[in-house]
Coordinates of C-alpha atoms and ligand atoms in Angstrom, one line a residue:
M215 CA 12.4 43.7 13.7
S216 CA 12.6 47.3 12.9
I217 CA 10.8 49.1 10.3
S218 CA 12.2 51.5 7.8
H219 CA 10.6 55.0 8.0
D220 CA 12.6 56.6 5.0
T221 CA 11.6 54.1 2.3
P222 CA 8.8 51.9 1.3
I223 CA 7.8 49.0 3.6
G224 CA 9.7 45.8 1.9
W225 CA 7.0 43.0 1.4
G226 CA 7.2 39.3 0.1
I227 CA 4.7 37.2 -1.1
L228 CA 4.2 33.6 0.4
G229 CA 2.2 31.1 -1.8
T230 CA 1.7 32.0 -5.8
G231 CA -1.7 31.0 -6.2
N232 CA -4.8 33.1 -7.8
V233 CA -5.3 35.5 -4.7
A234 CA -1.5 36.1 -4.9
R235 CA -1.1 37.2 -8.3
R236 CA -4.1 39.6 -7.9
F237 CA -2.5 40.9 -4.5
A238 CA 0.5 41.7 -6.4
A239 CA -1.1 43.4 -9.3
D240 CA -2.7 45.6 -6.7
F241 CA 0.7 46.8 -5.5
S242 CA 0.6 49.6 -8.2
Y243 CA -1.7 51.6 -6.1
L244 CA 0.7 51.7 -3.3
N245 CA 3.4 54.5 -2.8
D246 CA 4.5 52.9 0.6
A247 CA 5.2 49.7 0.1
R248 CA 7.3 47.8 -2.5
L249 CA 7.7 43.9 -3.6
V250 CA 10.8 42.7 -2.4
G251 CA 10.4 38.9 -2.6
V252 CA 8.3 35.9 -3.3
G253 CA 8.4 32.1 -2.2
S254 CA 7.0 29.4 -3.3
R255 CA 7.2 25.5 -3.0
R256 CA 9.1 25.5 -6.4
Q257 CA 11.6 27.5 -7.7
E258 CA 10.3 27.5 -11.1
T259 CA 6.9 29.2 -10.0
A260 CA 8.6 31.6 -8.0
R261 CA 10.5 32.5 -10.7
L262 CA 7.8 32.8 -13.2
F263 CA 5.5 34.9 -10.3
G264 CA 8.7 37.0 -10.0
K265 CA 9.3 37.5 -13.5
R266 CA 5.6 38.4 -13.8
F267 CA 5.1 41.1 -11.1
E268 CA 8.9 42.3 -11.4
I269 CA 10.1 40.7 -7.6
H270 CA 13.6 40.7 -7.6
H271 CA 14.0 37.9 -5.4
Q272 CA 12.5 34.5 -6.3
Y273 CA 12.8 31.6 -3.7
G274 CA 12.0 28.1 -3.9
S275 CA 10.9 27.4 -0.4
Y276 CA 9.4 29.8 2.1
Q277 CA 12.1 29.4 4.8
E278 CA 14.3 31.4 2.2
L279 CA 11.5 34.3 1.7
V280 CA 11.4 34.9 5.3
D281 CA 15.0 34.7 5.7
D282 CA 15.6 37.7 3.3
P283 CA 16.4 40.6 5.3
G284 CA 14.9 43.0 2.9
V285 CA 11.5 41.7 3.7
E286 CA 9.7 43.5 6.1
A287 CA 6.0 41.9 6.1
V288 CA 4.8 38.6 4.4
Y289 CA 1.6 38.1 2.9
I290 CA 0.4 34.7 3.5
A291 CA -1.8 33.4 0.3
T292 CA -2.0 29.8 0.9
P293 CA -5.0 27.4 1.9
A294 CA -6.5 27.8 5.4
S295 CA -5.1 24.4 6.3
V296 CA -1.3 25.7 6.3
H297 CA -2.1 29.0 7.5
K298 CA -0.9 28.1 11.1
N299 CA 2.5 26.9 10.1
N300 CA 3.1 29.5 7.4
I301 CA 2.3 32.2 10.2
M302 CA 4.6 30.6 13.0
L303 CA 7.5 30.6 10.2
C304 CA 7.2 34.3 9.7
L305 CA 6.6 35.3 13.2
A306 CA 9.8 32.9 13.9
A307 CA 11.7 34.8 12.1
G308 CA 10.3 38.4 13.1
K309 CA 8.4 39.3 9.9
A310 CA 4.9 41.2 10.4
V311 CA 2.4 39.0 9.0
L312 CA -0.8 39.7 6.7
C313 CA -2.6 36.1 6.5
E314 CA -5.2 35.3 4.2
K315 CA -8.7 34.6 5.8
P316 CA -10.0 32.7 7.6
L317 CA -6.9 33.2 9.7
T318 CA -6.7 29.3 10.5
V319 CA -9.0 26.4 10.5
T320 CA -9.8 26.2 14.3
G321 CA -10.2 28.8 17.1
H322 CA -7.4 26.8 18.7
E323 CA -5.1 27.6 16.0
A324 CA -6.0 31.0 16.1
E325 CA -5.2 31.2 19.9
E326 CA -1.4 29.4 19.2
V327 CA -0.7 32.1 16.1
I328 CA -1.6 34.9 18.4
A329 CA 0.2 33.8 21.4
L330 CA 3.2 33.4 19.4
A331 CA 2.9 37.1 18.0
R332 CA 2.6 38.4 21.3
L333 CA 5.6 36.8 22.8
K334 CA 7.6 38.0 19.5
Q335 CA 6.1 41.3 19.9
V336 CA 5.5 40.8 15.9
F337 CA 2.6 42.5 13.8
L338 CA -0.2 40.0 12.4
M339 CA -3.2 40.6 11.3
E340 CA -6.2 38.4 9.3
A341 CA -6.5 39.5 5.4
M342 CA -10.2 40.2 5.6
W343 CA -9.6 42.8 3.0
T344 CA -13.4 43.8 3.2
R345 CA -13.3 45.3 6.1
F346 CA -10.7 47.8 4.7
L347 CA -12.9 49.0 1.6
P348 CA -13.5 52.8 1.3
I349 CA -17.6 51.7 1.2
I350 CA -17.3 49.3 4.3
R351 CA -14.9 52.4 6.4
K352 CA -18.3 54.5 5.4
L353 CA -20.9 51.9 7.0
R354 CA -18.7 51.6 10.1
D355 CA -18.9 55.2 10.4
L356 CA -22.6 55.4 9.5
L357 CA -23.5 52.7 12.2
A358 CA -21.1 54.6 14.8
Q359 CA -22.9 57.9 14.4
G360 CA -26.1 55.6 15.1
R361 CA -27.7 56.8 11.5
I362 CA -29.9 53.9 11.7
G363 CA -30.9 53.7 15.2
K364 CA -30.5 50.9 17.6
I365 CA -29.5 47.8 15.1
H366 CA -31.6 44.8 15.7
H367 CA -30.9 42.1 12.9
F368 CA -28.3 41.8 10.2
M369 CA -29.6 39.0 7.5
A370 CA -26.9 38.2 4.4
D371 CA -25.9 35.9 1.9
L372 CA -22.6 34.8 0.2
G373 CA -24.2 32.0 -2.3
S374 CA -20.8 31.9 -4.9
P375 CA -20.5 28.6 -6.7
A376 CA -17.4 27.4 -7.7
P377 CA -16.5 24.7 -10.4
F378 CA -16.6 21.5 -8.5
D379 CA -13.0 20.0 -8.0
P380 CA -12.3 18.1 -5.0
Q381 CA -8.8 18.9 -5.1
S382 CA -9.4 22.6 -4.9
R383 CA -9.0 24.5 -2.0
I384 CA -12.9 25.3 -2.2
F385 CA -13.7 21.6 -1.8
N386 CA -11.0 19.7 -0.6
A387 CA -11.2 19.2 3.5
E388 CA -7.8 18.8 4.1
L389 CA -6.9 22.2 2.3
G390 CA -9.3 24.2 4.9
G391 CA -12.7 23.7 2.2
G392 CA -16.2 24.1 2.7
A393 CA -19.0 27.0 2.4
M394 CA -18.5 28.2 6.2
L395 CA -14.5 28.5 6.0
Q396 CA -14.6 29.9 2.4
R397 CA -17.6 32.1 2.1
G398 CA -19.6 32.3 5.7
I399 CA -16.1 33.9 7.0
Y400 CA -17.2 37.1 5.1
L401 CA -20.4 37.3 7.0
L402 CA -19.4 36.1 10.1
S403 CA -16.6 39.0 10.4
L404 CA -19.4 41.4 9.1
A405 CA -21.6 40.4 11.9
N406 CA -18.9 40.6 14.7
M407 CA -17.9 43.8 13.4
I408 CA -22.0 44.8 13.7
F409 CA -22.6 43.3 17.2
G410 CA -19.5 41.9 18.8
S411 CA -19.3 37.8 19.7
P412 CA -22.8 36.2 19.7
S413 CA -24.2 34.8 22.7
S414 CA -25.9 31.8 20.9
V415 CA -25.2 29.9 17.8
K416 CA -27.4 27.5 15.7
S417 CA -26.3 25.9 12.2
F418 CA -27.6 23.4 9.5
S419 CA -25.4 22.4 6.6
M420 CA -25.5 20.3 3.6
K421 CA -22.2 18.4 3.0
G422 CA -21.1 17.3 -0.8
E423 CA -19.4 14.9 -2.5
S424 CA -15.9 15.7 -1.3
G425 CA -17.6 15.8 2.4
V426 CA -17.3 19.6 3.1
D427 CA -20.4 21.7 3.9
E428 CA -21.6 23.2 0.5
E429 CA -24.5 25.3 2.0
T430 CA -24.6 26.4 5.4
G431 CA -27.1 28.6 7.2
F432 CA -26.7 30.2 10.7
L433 CA -28.2 32.1 13.2
L434 CA -26.7 34.0 15.8
K435 CA -28.0 35.7 18.8
Y436 CA -26.7 39.1 20.4
G437 CA -28.2 39.6 24.1
C438 CA -31.9 40.1 24.1
H439 CA -32.3 42.2 21.3
S440 CA -30.3 41.3 18.1
L441 CA -30.1 38.5 15.4
A442 CA -28.0 37.5 12.3
T443 CA -29.7 35.3 10.0
L444 CA -26.8 34.2 7.4
W445 CA -26.4 31.6 4.2
C446 CA -23.5 30.9 2.6
S447 CA -22.9 28.3 -0.5
I448 CA -19.9 27.1 -2.6
S449 CA -22.2 25.1 -4.9
I450 CA -25.3 27.8 -5.4
A451 CA -25.7 31.3 -6.5
G452 CA -27.4 33.6 -3.9
Q453 CA -28.0 37.3 -4.0
R454 CA -24.8 38.2 -2.2
E455 CA -26.3 40.9 -0.4
G456 CA -26.9 42.1 3.4
A457 CA -29.3 44.3 5.1
I458 CA -28.5 45.6 8.6
V459 CA -32.0 46.9 10.4
G460 CA -32.2 49.2 12.9
T461 CA -35.0 51.3 14.7
N462 CA -34.7 54.2 12.3
G463 CA -33.5 52.8 9.5
L464 CA -32.4 50.2 7.2
L465 CA -29.1 49.7 5.3
R466 CA -28.5 47.5 2.5
I467 CA -25.1 46.5 1.5
H468 CA -25.4 45.8 -2.6
P469 CA -23.8 42.9 -4.0
P470 CA -21.2 41.5 -4.1
I471 CA -20.9 41.7 -0.2
N472 CA -17.6 40.9 0.0
C473 CA -16.4 43.5 -2.3
P474 CA -19.2 46.1 -2.5
S475 CA -19.2 49.5 -3.7
C476 CA -22.7 51.0 -3.0
L477 CA -24.7 51.3 0.1
T478 CA -28.3 52.7 0.5
V479 CA -29.9 54.1 3.6
Q480 CA -33.4 54.2 4.2
D481 CA -34.3 56.4 7.2
F482 CA -37.6 55.6 8.8
R483 CA -39.1 59.2 9.3
P484 CA -41.5 59.3 12.1
Q485 CA -45.4 58.5 10.6
K486 CA -47.2 61.7 10.3
T487 CA -49.8 62.2 12.7
S488 CA -53.6 62.9 11.7
R489 CA -53.2 66.5 12.3
T490 CA -50.6 66.9 10.0
L491 CA -52.2 65.2 7.1
K492 CA -55.7 67.1 7.8
R493 CA -56.9 70.8 8.0
S494 CA -58.1 72.4 10.9
D495 CA -61.6 71.7 10.0
G496 CA -60.6 68.1 10.2
T497 CA -61.0 67.4 6.5
P498 CA -58.1 65.7 4.8
T499 CA -55.4 67.9 2.7
L500 CA -55.6 67.5 -1.0
K501 CA -52.0 65.6 -0.5
N502 CA -53.4 63.0 1.8
R503 CA -56.5 63.1 -0.5
L504 CA -54.3 62.2 -3.4
I505 CA -52.4 59.3 -1.2
Q506 CA -55.5 57.8 -0.2
Y507 CA -56.6 57.7 -3.8
A508 CA -53.5 56.4 -5.1
K509 CA -53.0 53.8 -2.5
G510 CA -56.1 52.1 -3.3
K511 CA -55.4 52.0 -7.3
R512 CA -52.7 50.2 -9.7
F513 CA -51.2 53.4 -9.9
L514 CA -49.6 52.7 -6.7
H515 CA -48.1 49.4 -7.8
L516 CA -46.7 51.3 -11.0
L517 CA -45.2 54.1 -8.9
R518 CA -43.6 51.5 -6.7
E519 CA -42.2 49.6 -9.4
R520 CA -41.0 52.6 -11.4
F521 CA -39.7 55.0 -8.7
P522 CA -39.3 53.0 -5.8
V523 CA -37.2 55.9 -3.8
F524 CA -39.5 58.5 -4.6
S525 CA -42.6 56.4 -3.7
N526 CA -41.2 55.5 -0.4
R527 CA -40.7 59.2 0.6
I528 CA -44.2 60.1 -0.4
L529 CA -46.0 57.3 0.5
H530 CA -44.2 55.5 3.8
G531 CA -42.0 58.9 4.7
I532 CA -39.2 56.8 4.0
H533 CA -36.1 58.6 2.6
T534 CA -33.4 56.7 0.9
T535 CA -29.7 57.9 0.4
I536 CA -27.2 56.3 -1.8
F537 CA -23.4 56.0 -1.2
Y538 CA -21.3 54.7 -3.9
D539 CA -17.6 54.3 -3.6
P540 CA -16.0 51.7 -5.6
P541 CA -12.6 49.9 -4.7
K542 CA -9.2 50.6 -6.8
G543 CA -7.9 47.7 -8.6
E544 CA -9.0 44.5 -6.9
G545 CA -9.7 46.5 -3.4
L546 CA -6.8 44.2 -1.9
H547 CA -4.3 47.2 -1.1
Y548 CA -6.5 49.0 1.1
Q549 CA -5.3 46.5 4.0
V550 CA -1.7 46.6 2.5
S551 CA -1.9 50.5 3.8
E552 CA -3.5 49.7 7.1
V553 CA -0.8 47.1 8.0
N554 CA 2.0 50.0 6.9
R555 CA 0.3 52.5 9.1
C556 CA 0.0 50.0 11.9
L557 CA 4.0 49.3 11.5
R558 CA 5.0 52.7 11.3
A559 CA 3.1 53.6 14.5
G560 CA 4.6 50.8 16.3
R561 CA 1.5 48.5 16.7
M562 CA 1.6 45.0 16.6
E563 CA -2.4 44.5 15.9
S564 CA -4.4 46.5 13.9
P565 CA -7.7 48.1 15.6
I566 CA -9.6 47.3 12.4
M567 CA -9.5 43.9 12.6
P568 CA -7.6 43.4 15.9
W569 CA -6.6 39.8 17.2
D570 CA -9.5 39.1 19.7
E571 CA -12.1 39.9 17.0
S572 CA -10.2 37.3 15.0
L573 CA -9.9 34.9 17.9
S574 CA -13.7 35.4 18.7
I575 CA -14.6 34.7 14.8
M576 CA -12.9 31.6 14.5
R577 CA -14.5 30.4 17.8
T578 CA -17.7 30.9 16.6
M579 CA -17.0 29.1 13.2
D580 CA -15.9 26.2 15.7
Q581 CA -19.4 25.9 17.0
I582 CA -21.2 26.5 13.6
R583 CA -19.0 23.7 12.0
A584 CA -19.5 21.3 15.1
Q585 CA -23.3 21.6 14.5
S586 CA -23.1 21.1 11.0
Ligands
NAP706 N1 -9.1 38.0 -0.4 C1 -9.7 37.2 -1.6 O1 -10.6 37.8 -2.3 C2 -9.4 35.9 -1.7 C3 -10.0 35.3 -2.8 C4 -9.4 33.9 -3.1 C5 -8.8 33.1 -1.9 N2 -8.6 33.8 -0.8 C6 -7.8 33.0 0.3 O2 -6.3 33.2 0.0 C7 -5.8 31.7 0.0 C8 -5.6 31.4 -1.2 O3 -6.5 30.9 -2.2 P1 -6.3 31.2 -3.6 O4 -7.5 31.0 -4.4 O5 -4.9 31.9 -4.2 O6 -5.6 29.3 -3.5 P2 -4.8 28.9 -4.7 O7 -5.1 29.2 -6.0 O8 -4.8 27.4 -4.7 O9 -3.2 29.1 -4.3 C9 -2.8 28.4 -2.8 C10 -1.5 28.7 -3.0 O10 -1.0 28.3 -1.9 C11 0.4 27.6 -1.9 N3 0.3 26.3 -1.1 C12 0.8 25.9 0.0 N4 0.7 24.8 0.7 C13 -0.3 24.1 -0.4 C14 -0.8 23.1 -0.4 N5 -0.9 22.0 0.6 N6 -1.9 23.0 -1.4 C15 -2.2 23.8 -2.2 N7 -1.3 25.0 -2.2 C16 -0.7 25.0 -1.6 C17 0.7 27.7 -3.6 O11 1.7 28.4 -3.9 P3 3.3 27.8 -4.1 O12 2.8 26.8 -5.0 O13 3.6 28.8 -4.9 O14 4.0 27.4 -3.2 C18 -0.8 27.7 -4.1 O15 -0.4 28.6 -5.4 C19 -7.0 31.0 0.8 O16 -6.7 31.0 2.1 C20 -8.2 31.9 0.5 O17 -9.5 31.9 1.3 C21 -8.9 35.1 -0.5

């Protein structure tokens, strides 16, 4: 399908649940896209959704939505278990696809949808919205510049409890529920963005009443030098933050890790030599004497507690920089801008969330879930 170049790109929403509502609300931040149609399994649901978000074409089936010639791209906002069929439906109709995370439930399903996108020469991207947030773009730049040196470790958690409902997409195995598919996907995707595909995978899970993993811990190894240690949960709250450890510094991703606004970078400055801390006659400088004094006193604990940035800098030579760039609205519109940019450039995949990466992530997910 050719994309209109003079008018905003026409979007359709497939599925009218929670995230679809947030996605539609975020359209107010976009100049280059307009909502043309909405498709639901029920006509009445489509009508109510369309009325609320002023979407003119309201369809009582997904097929009718993809048959609308004004719809150029479709956002799929359904449970993971039906992503494969929904993607196939859109691609067969020649519509560009932005599909919610996880792209599919298994690596094999991901292979199938990517093969069809390739065959049909139609755009497809996993809606891993976190990657497109301004602060995560900053993180990518910092890592690419080598700001924290060679990366050795990524540790993070996403413990975010949902009310127990065995029928919900979070707890229902038949809808693609479970901690890994619903929460761990964010951590796995970040780890993949940082290191690429892992060379080894170890995981442990705790299953709940509905049969899905409610908590999963996983350890990923990358070659000989790098590790990721990650934990996710749908029943227990965690810190929801992360840290990337490099040879020259540490980069913290502040909570919530799936939608952060803030990063801090601690640069490990080379430790001062004894020569710089001593006078030419060998006696310690006043500054060094004060540091030695403070190190032995309760004053040090106070300094660390009250002024962590200052104390790190003075006592350990650690320099901290804070980056703050909160997303506008729900933050779901940045990925739409990326899809539009790709469509206008005639691309079938995004360099920020390419097919190979979604496939690698789903294959790692298969290994983690098989061990659990
Ligand atoms: N990016 C984010 O922040 C974010 C947040 C939450 C969820 N998600 C992802 O978005 C997707 C949807 O999550 P959600 O919270 O919006 O789910 P939800 O509230 O349960 O809504 C899912 C919608 O999918 C449609 N659907 C199609 N087949 C279905 C089936 N067999 N059972 C139930 N619903 C079905 C329904 O729409 P109709 O009745 O209109 O057909 C339903 O309203 C999931 O893949 C999830 O991982 C992303």
